[in-house]
Coordinates of C-alpha atoms in Angstrom, one line a residue:
Chain A
X4 CA 0.0 0.0 0.0
X5 CA 1.5 3.4 -0.9
X6 CA 0.9 6.5 1.2
X7 CA -1.7 7.9 -1.1
X8 CA -3.8 4.8 -0.8
X9 CA -3.4 4.9 2.9
X10 CA -4.4 8.6 3.1
X11 CA -7.5 7.9 1.0
X12 CA -8.9 5.2 3.3
X13 CA -12.2 6.0 4.9
X14 CA -11.9 5.8 8.7
X15 CA -13.7 2.4 8.9
X16 CA -11.1 0.8 6.6
X17 CA -8.2 2.6 8.3
X18 CA -9.3 1.3 11.7
X19 CA -10.0 -2.2 10.4
X20 CA -6.5 -2.4 9.0
X21 CA -4.4 -0.5 11.6
X22 CA -6.7 -0.7 14.7
X23 CA -4.4 -3.1 16.6
X24 CA -1.0 -1.5 16.0
X25 CA -1.3 -0.6 19.6
X26 CA -2.7 -3.7 21.3
X27 CA -6.5 -3.4 21.9
X28 CA -6.4 0.4 21.5
X29 CA -8.2 1.1 18.3
X30 CA -9.1 4.5 19.7
X31 CA -5.5 5.6 19.0
X32 CA -5.6 4.6 15.3
X33 CA -9.0 6.1 15.0
X34 CA -7.8 9.3 16.6
X35 CA -4.8 9.9 14.3
X36 CA -7.0 9.4 11.2
X37 CA -7.9 13.1 12.0
X38 CA -4.3 14.0 11.3
X39 CA -4.2 12.7 7.7
X40 CA -2.8 13.2 5.1
X41 CA 0.5 11.7 6.2
X42 CA 3.5 12.5 4.1
X43 CA 4.9 9.1 4.7
X44 CA 4.7 6.1 7.0
X45 CA 7.0 7.7 9.5
X46 CA 4.6 10.6 9.8
X47 CA 1.8 8.2 10.7
X48 CA 4.1 6.5 13.2
X49 CA 5.0 9.9 14.7
X50 CA 1.3 10.9 15.0
X51 CA 0.6 7.7 17.0
X52 CA 3.6 8.3 19.3
X53 CA 2.6 11.9 19.8
X54 CA -0.9 10.9 20.7
X55 CA 0.4 8.4 23.3
X56 CA 2.9 10.9 24.7
X57 CA 0.1 13.4 25.3
X58 CA -2.0 11.0 27.4
X59 CA -1.9 11.5 31.1
X60 CA 0.1 8.9 33.1
X61 CA -3.1 7.0 33.8
X62 CA -3.7 6.7 30.1
X63 CA -0.2 5.3 29.5
X64 CA -0.8 2.8 32.3
X65 CA -4.2 2.0 30.6
X66 CA -2.3 1.2 27.3
X67 CA 0.0 -1.2 29.2
X68 CA -3.0 -2.9 30.9
X69 CA -4.5 -3.7 27.6
X70 CA -1.5 -5.9 26.9
X71 CA -1.6 -9.7 27.6
X72 CA 1.0 -11.4 29.8
X73 CA 3.8 -13.0 27.9
X74 CA 3.3 -16.8 27.8
X75 CA 0.2 -16.2 30.0
X76 CA -3.4 -17.2 30.3
X77 CA -4.5 -15.7 26.9
X78 CA -1.8 -17.7 25.1
X79 CA -2.9 -20.9 26.9
X80 CA -6.6 -20.3 26.2
X81 CA -6.1 -19.2 22.6
X82 CA -7.5 -15.8 23.3
X83 CA -4.6 -13.6 22.2
X84 CA -5.0 -11.2 19.3
X85 CA -3.6 -12.5 16.0
X86 CA -0.7 -10.1 16.3
X87 CA 0.2 -11.1 19.8
X88 CA 0.0 -14.8 19.0
X89 CA 2.4 -14.5 16.1
X90 CA 4.8 -12.3 18.1
X91 CA 4.8 -14.6 21.1
X92 CA 5.2 -17.7 19.0
X93 CA 8.1 -16.2 17.0
X94 CA 10.0 -15.5 20.3
X95 CA 9.4 -19.2 21.3
X96 CA 7.0 -18.3 24.2
X97 CA 4.5 -20.9 23.0
X98 CA 7.0 -23.7 23.6
X99 CA 8.6 -23.1 27.0
X100 CA 9.9 -26.0 29.1
X101 CA 8.0 -26.4 32.4
X102 CA 10.8 -24.8 34.4
X103 CA 10.9 -21.8 32.1
X104 CA 7.1 -21.6 32.1
X105 CA 7.0 -21.6 35.9
X106 CA 9.6 -18.9 36.1
X107 CA 7.9 -16.7 33.6
X108 CA 4.5 -17.1 35.4
X109 CA 6.1 -16.3 38.8
X110 CA 8.0 -13.2 37.4
X111 CA 4.9 -12.0 35.6
X112 CA 2.9 -12.1 38.8
X113 CA 5.7 -10.4 40.7
X114 CA 5.9 -7.6 38.1
X115 CA 2.1 -7.0 38.0
X116 CA 1.9 -7.0 41.8
X117 CA 4.7 -4.5 42.0
X118 CA 3.6 -2.1 39.2
X119 CA -0.1 -2.6 38.6
X120 CA 0.4 -3.2 34.9
X121 CA 1.9 -6.1 32.9
X122 CA 5.5 -6.5 31.6
X123 CA 5.5 -5.3 28.0
X124 CA 8.4 -5.9 25.7
X125 CA 8.7 -6.1 21.9
X126 CA 8.8 -9.9 21.6
X127 CA 9.9 -9.7 17.9
X128 CA 13.1 -8.0 19.0
X129 CA 13.9 -10.6 21.6
X130 CA 14.1 -14.4 22.2
X131 CA 12.7 -16.2 25.2
X132 CA 16.0 -16.1 27.1
X133 CA 16.4 -12.4 26.6
X134 CA 12.8 -11.8 27.6
X135 CA 13.1 -13.8 30.8
X136 CA 16.3 -12.0 31.7
X137 CA 14.8 -8.6 31.1
X138 CA 11.6 -9.4 33.0
X139 CA 13.7 -10.4 36.0
X140 CA 15.8 -7.2 35.8
X141 CA 12.9 -4.9 35.2
X142 CA 11.1 -6.2 38.2
X143 CA 13.7 -4.2 40.2
X144 CA 13.0 -0.8 38.6
X145 CA 11.0 2.1 39.9
X146 CA 7.4 2.4 38.9
X147 CA 7.7 5.6 36.8
X148 CA 10.8 4.4 35.0
X149 CA 9.1 1.1 34.2
X150 CA 5.9 2.8 32.9
X151 CA 8.1 4.9 30.6
X152 CA 10.0 1.8 29.5
X153 CA 6.8 -0.2 28.8
X154 CA 5.6 2.7 26.6
X155 CA 8.8 2.7 24.7
X156 CA 8.3 -1.0 24.0
X157 CA 4.7 -0.3 23.0
X158 CA 6.0 2.1 20.3
X159 CA 8.5 -0.5 19.0
X160 CA 5.7 -3.1 18.7
X161 CA 3.5 -0.5 17.0
X162 CA 6.3 0.3 14.5
X163 CA 6.8 -3.3 13.5
X164 CA 3.1 -4.0 13.2
X165 CA 2.6 -0.9 11.2
X166 CA 5.4 -1.5 8.7
X167 CA 4.4 -5.2 8.5
X168 CA 0.8 -4.3 7.5
X169 CA 1.8 -1.7 4.9
X170 CA 4.6 -3.7 3.4
X171 CA 2.3 -6.8 3.0
X172 CA -0.6 -4.7 1.7
X173 CA -2.8 -6.3 4.4
X174 CA -5.1 -7.8 1.7
X175 CA -7.1 -9.9 4.1
X176 CA -8.1 -6.9 6.1
X177 CA -9.6 -4.7 3.4
Chain B
X9 CA -21.2 -6.0 43.4
X10 CA -20.6 -3.5 46.2
X11 CA -18.0 -0.7 45.8
X12 CA -15.5 -2.4 48.1
X13 CA -15.5 -5.5 46.0
X14 CA -15.1 -3.3 42.9
X15 CA -12.2 -1.4 44.4
X16 CA -10.5 -4.7 45.3
X17 CA -10.5 -6.1 41.7
X18 CA -7.1 -6.6 40.1
X19 CA -6.8 -4.6 36.9
X20 CA -7.3 -7.7 34.8
X21 CA -10.6 -8.5 36.3
X22 CA -11.6 -4.8 36.3
X23 CA -10.9 -4.6 32.6
X24 CA -12.5 -7.9 31.8
X25 CA -15.7 -6.7 33.5
X26 CA -15.8 -3.0 32.6
X27 CA -13.6 -2.8 29.5
X28 CA -16.4 -2.2 27.1
X29 CA -18.4 0.5 29.0
X30 CA -17.0 2.8 26.4
X31 CA -17.4 0.8 23.1
X32 CA -14.1 -0.9 22.1
X33 CA -12.1 1.5 24.3
X34 CA -10.8 -0.8 27.1
X35 CA -7.9 1.7 27.5
X36 CA -10.3 4.1 29.3
X37 CA -11.4 1.5 31.8
X38 CA -7.8 0.4 32.2
X39 CA -6.7 4.0 32.8
X40 CA -9.2 4.8 35.5
X41 CA -8.2 1.8 37.5
X42 CA -5.3 4.0 38.5
X43 CA -7.8 6.3 40.3
X44 CA -9.2 3.7 42.6
X45 CA -10.5 3.5 45.3
X46 CA -13.8 5.0 44.2
X47 CA -16.2 6.2 47.0
X48 CA -19.2 5.0 44.9
X49 CA -20.2 4.1 41.4
X50 CA -20.8 7.8 40.5
X51 CA -17.1 8.4 41.3
X52 CA -16.1 5.7 38.8
X53 CA -18.4 7.2 36.3
X54 CA -17.0 10.7 36.9
X55 CA -13.4 9.4 36.5
X56 CA -14.3 7.9 33.1
X57 CA -16.0 11.2 32.0
X58 CA -13.0 13.2 33.2
X59 CA -10.6 11.0 31.2
X60 CA -12.7 11.4 28.1
X61 CA -13.0 15.2 28.6
X62 CA -9.2 15.5 28.9
X63 CA -8.5 13.9 25.6
X64 CA -7.6 16.1 22.6
X65 CA -10.4 16.6 20.0
X66 CA -8.8 13.9 17.9
X67 CA -9.1 11.4 20.8
X68 CA -12.8 12.2 21.2
X69 CA -13.3 11.6 17.5
X70 CA -11.3 8.4 17.9
X71 CA -13.9 7.2 20.5
X72 CA -16.7 8.0 18.2
X73 CA -15.0 6.1 15.3
X74 CA -14.8 3.0 17.5
X75 CA -18.6 2.8 17.5
X76 CA -20.6 0.8 14.9
X77 CA -23.2 2.2 12.7
X78 CA -26.7 1.7 14.0
X79 CA -28.5 -1.0 12.0
X80 CA -25.3 -1.2 9.9
X81 CA -22.9 -3.8 8.6
X82 CA -21.8 -5.2 12.0
X83 CA -25.4 -5.8 13.0
X84 CA -26.1 -7.6 9.7
X85 CA -22.8 -9.7 9.9
X86 CA -23.3 -10.5 13.6
X87 CA -20.0 -8.8 14.5
X88 CA -21.4 -6.3 17.0
X89 CA -20.1 -6.4 20.6
X90 CA -22.6 -8.1 22.9
X91 CA -23.5 -4.8 24.5
X92 CA -24.2 -3.0 21.1
X93 CA -26.2 -6.0 19.9
X94 CA -28.5 -5.9 22.9
X95 CA -28.9 -2.2 22.8
X96 CA -29.6 -2.1 19.1
X97 CA -32.1 -5.0 19.4
X98 CA -33.9 -3.3 22.3
X99 CA -34.4 -0.2 20.2
X100 CA -35.9 -2.3 17.4
X101 CA -33.0 -1.7 15.0
X102 CA -32.6 -5.4 14.2
X103 CA -36.2 -5.5 12.8
X104 CA -36.4 -2.5 10.5
X105 CA -38.8 -2.6 7.5
X106 CA -37.0 -2.2 4.1
X107 CA -37.9 1.4 3.7
X108 CA -36.7 2.2 7.2
X109 CA -33.5 0.2 6.7
X110 CA -32.8 2.1 3.4
X111 CA -33.4 5.4 5.0
X112 CA -31.1 4.6 8.0
X113 CA -28.3 3.4 5.7
X114 CA -28.6 6.5 3.5
X115 CA -28.5 8.9 6.5
X116 CA -25.7 7.0 8.2
X117 CA -23.6 7.4 5.1
X118 CA -24.5 11.1 4.8
X119 CA -23.6 11.6 8.4
X120 CA -20.2 9.9 8.1
X121 CA -19.4 11.7 4.9
X122 CA -20.1 15.0 6.5
X123 CA -18.4 14.5 9.9
X124 CA -15.8 11.8 9.5
X125 CA -17.2 9.8 12.4
X126 CA -20.4 7.8 12.9
X127 CA -23.7 8.9 14.4
X128 CA -23.7 7.9 18.1
X129 CA -26.8 7.9 20.2
X130 CA -27.8 6.1 23.3
X131 CA -30.1 3.5 21.7
X132 CA -31.5 2.4 25.1
X133 CA -33.0 5.8 25.7
X134 CA -34.6 5.9 22.2
X135 CA -36.8 3.9 19.9
X136 CA -36.2 3.4 16.1
X137 CA -38.5 6.3 15.2
X138 CA -36.8 8.7 17.5
X139 CA -33.3 7.5 16.4
X140 CA -34.2 8.1 12.7
X141 CA -35.6 11.5 13.4
X142 CA -32.5 12.6 15.4
X143 CA -30.1 11.1 12.8
X144 CA -31.8 13.2 10.2
X145 CA -31.7 16.4 12.3
X146 CA -28.2 16.0 13.5
X147 CA -26.9 15.6 10.0
X148 CA -27.5 19.4 9.8
X149 CA -25.3 20.3 12.7
X150 CA -21.8 21.8 12.7
X151 CA -19.0 19.4 13.1
X152 CA -17.7 20.6 16.5
X153 CA -21.2 20.6 18.0
X154 CA -21.9 17.2 16.7
X155 CA -18.6 15.8 18.1
X156 CA -19.6 17.2 21.5
X157 CA -23.1 15.8 21.2
X158 CA -21.7 12.3 20.2
X159 CA -19.5 12.3 23.3
X160 CA -22.4 13.2 25.5
X161 CA -24.2 10.2 24.1
X162 CA -21.1 8.0 24.7
X163 CA -21.3 9.0 28.4
X164 CA -25.0 8.1 28.6
X165 CA -24.2 4.7 27.0
X166 CA -21.3 4.2 29.4
X167 CA -23.5 5.1 32.4
X168 CA -26.1 2.6 31.5
X169 CA -23.6 -0.2 30.8
X170 CA -21.8 0.5 34.0
X171 CA -24.8 0.4 36.2
X172 CA -26.1 -2.6 34.4
X173 CA -22.9 -4.5 35.1
X174 CA -22.7 -3.6 38.7
X175 CA -26.3 -4.1 39.5
X176 CA -26.4 -7.6 37.9
X177 CA -23.0 -8.5 39.5
X178 CA -21.7 -9.5 36.1
X179 CA -21.3 -13.1 37.3
X180 CA -20.4 -14.4 33.8
X181 CA -17.5 -12.0 33.4
X182 CA -15.6 -12.7 36.6

């Protein structure tokens, strides 16, 4: 899809295609449609980042809370979004050994208990060993630092989803 | 559910139960969890309204764009959220005569073309005749007035969904 085709999309198609670039937050995609036309894909990405940055801290925490646990209940029950399922599988999180799975579950709970939002990391830029290591390390951070770090990861995930959709033309979503 | 039980919910349960009080915007529910404890249900409702009011105009338009058309494609395809399906059915929108259905479809398109977001009205506070009349009238409004009016309707829908969930204890969602 070229940028002119993207800019010409009615909001319904735009939200159908790009509504999950930020996990379960179609409002963000739907909001930035107001900012079209975009000169290029980077401009769309920047508009999304700007919208996120302008949210109050509670709104940023809200975004994080819309994310599933890694290797958590949604993966086990098959209730992940398509995007999350593919990303978690690619990082090997759907094939953890029982010791790894227990450790991941324990650390996820510890993280959520400490911060009140889930551990978010761009799974496509990490493998399971790196994810487990960072989860363990990030449990030690301060809350504000971790909220900011989670949002940075949200933006990385968004960027990869966005470019993936545009570069494959997303034919099944139109 | 009493207010103490509501305040004691982990964010995951809170979002599972209340995540769709604003249609397809679980981020809003997830954000206001940060503001607990709530002294009563009105305080939760006020926190949601306050979050919405603090969004930029594009964010308010984003909320409206997360809403389905009334008697539109999602109703026909069975892809409405449970809440919207029940609300649209109660207003008689799932049983329009062919002339009414054509008129509704034409006015919905006219509205979206004019404003860049869909017509939003609290279906539970109206019947199909009143909805058609207001849709026709509101097509004549200015964009800013109509955006504000749509958001007022979002808040009415939210209020009814919220009270419905708490008063029925939402046993199937816990």
